[in-house]
């Protein structure tokens, strides 16, 4: 080492290197020092609670950009985080930045941290700086923020509620609305009210409730900034100035928050006007309230803004037709001011008259009405550079003096051919010029003395006899004069000539009413210079008032007002020419102000033959209430009227034809353009008429003739009918003399003969039953124990029985008579009989069960019933045998009396095959039977196929009648 130090070569080589390394190290240290940014120091927080602004200041070296973060101290929830550029205070060198909070700063504690930033390089965060809120544990009372805040309409405001320590939050209400809540800390809760509206001057209420019913609240005032308009200044005394303005809108703020005004820095907050003692020529209005300020300016010359005061102390001097009005001014300066004044004059009507002059203090009012009350008011303005009218004076009243009345309007109304009524219209207040004392009527001409009558002011008519006055003048020129009189004098005479009816009046035309009344027009005669009078009155009222209107010459149209006319009343209108000389009736009209439905007609009803005749009387004119257009005839259909026909107004009857017998209701309604009447309803019961009876008799005659024709045909063709429908049944022919009827035919059957019946299973049981017929010559032991004696000497009658026959169509079925007769005689084993034509009333009757068991079904040896003295020969049964189910009738079998001597007799009983067949045929169809054994109820001949059941229906009377007819027709 020492050696190295002493070596000159070593010293010479190491020096520059060491210096280079030293310089390099110093450069690196400088670079590292420059790359490390200083941490902001001395961070301070300055809150502005009313504006919710937080002012943050710090020392941050040379950095111009800083990262700033604001978060809640308790929940560490970030509220704001961003890079900001702070303003440097040149005096203190501190950086400063202001942040506006959404929620009030009192709601919760906030923490603030800052760090310097240079591009991507940042310093460390400063220590947190805390702004304490009102939710600290040491502050345990409930609170709400902000309090009494003033905001403009449409603003958004956040509120926070700090509940008491140990209490639980429940809800927050803005007026009557429950708000959504955001939690800021353990005890602090916030809401946000958006687009707030001005509700009331006293403010809107925000209420916070906790679980123990503790209520905490705040009030917010929502309103507008001032907005005055119409700011003008004017003078009333030509010296001072009075400024006034209007408020464009209500600010909705009152009390200490109301708008304050000043003009040229003079307080004018009490009213919307401000009085200044001198005319400045330029003015500035300033309006201020907590939400803003508004300024207005105005400038003008004095002569251009004169607003006169009202005249006072009005007086007058009145005459009959004019008056002079006087007044005074409050300010002496008006004596040299050119003025224009308006006088409002109100009597029967109101008029305004203008007057001009310098220092005007009186005016003359001409053209007034005598004896009339007036009310006047006056106001004035500057004649030169007019600004506006001044105020109206107080009303002043005066009355003009009396004057002679005007001449009344007089007319002659012809009430009849020889009587007229001089009428005049009552004078109005404007025409009478005072109270009317009397009327004087003078009638006459130049040749005869005049007649004068004085009438009371209530009378407005005077009746005259035209015939009497016409006799006094050869040219029929008599006139009447009417004079009105009051306290001031008499009127001029009103003259009307008396006219007489010597020509036929023109026809009446229909007048049409419109919105303006009745309009009439006519053509003027060439060269005529006469005036006209239109007269109108009610058509049917003779004592009603008449009215008229006078028209100047050349006027050929008029509109009559209808305000005083009645609807539904007919009026007559008459046009007279030259009313002042000799009136001539030119045209006449009639019309209604408004047509109404007429009164109901008095309806009568009667039956005339087969027709219904409706009649009614003509509706009186006073009940028509319009021009009658016709009648409507209705017929009642249940509860509704159906129009049948419309008739013209000249009809008085109506005939209804073609109605069947029955009850009917009719109504006839008259109608006008105003509608139809309510109608009167009449009813009638229409009886059958002769034509209907004739039709019925005709129909019955045709039917009788048809039946007679059929009967005649049947009578003429009775042989054919009998042969076709009821052929003869041949009589049995037996050898020997059968013509004698003294003794019965002695036919003894073989004792041991028996008829064997082959029963069919499909046949009914009652068809298979046998009726035991006692026969002569049978032993007693065979007969059984019968109590009745056997008369062996009685003649035996051949018997036949009604049998149930086939259901098939009727065909005569009987064997040759000769064969039958010889068989019955030769065999002597059985009695043979034939069934005849049977009717539906036939039936079989069997003995009762008890009788059958006692007799043991043994045949009887004798006849059951004697047939009478007339025996012998083959005789028919007249009484049918009936079946009732499977049980026999308890009544004994009774044979009828023999009605004739020997010979074959037809049966008079019929029996149809079955009820079903009878129903199908719908008629009592006869059937021909078959020979049967005397000891049996069955046919000896075989039954037809398809015979299922016996007929049970009774025979009809028609079949019996036909049988008798055909029997009687036998030759």
mmCIF file of C-alpha atoms in Angstrom, residues 5 195 205 245 248 272 309 361 404 421 456 475 783 793 842 898 900 957:
data_model
loop_
_atom_site.group_PDB
_atom_site.id
_atom_site.type_symbol
_atom_site.label_atom_id
_atom_site.label_comp_id
_atom_site.label_asym_id
_atom_site.label_seq_id
_atom_site.Cartn_x
_atom_site.Cartn_y
_atom_site.Cartn_z
ATOM 1 C CA UNK A 5 1.053 5.647 -2.649
ATOM 2 C CA UNK A 195 -87.952 18.100 -9.155
ATOM 3 C CA UNK A 205 -92.306 19.375 5.461
ATOM 4 C CA UNK A 245 -94.667 47.732 -11.643
ATOM 5 C CA UNK A 248 -94.911 38.508 -13.420
ATOM 6 C CA UNK A 272 -95.743 47.514 -5.942
ATOM 7 C CA UNK A 309 -106.374 62.914 -10.800
ATOM 8 C CA UNK A 361 -113.646 72.919 -15.454
ATOM 9 C CA UNK A 404 -145.171 69.578 -23.232
ATOM 10 C CA UNK A 421 -162.213 52.092 -31.831
ATOM 11 C CA UNK A 456 -158.140 59.789 -17.814
ATOM 12 C CA UNK A 475 -168.309 62.766 -48.371
ATOM 13 C CA UNK A 783 -174.668 -83.202 -17.178
ATOM 14 C CA UNK A 793 -190.144 -81.490 -24.598
ATOM 15 C CA UNK A 842 -169.385 -57.675 -30.151
ATOM 16 C CA UNK A 898 -186.896 -64.389 -31.713
ATOM 17 C CA UNK A 900 -189.339 -63.558 -36.761
ATOM 18 C CA UNK A 957 -173.485 -46.196 -34.711
#
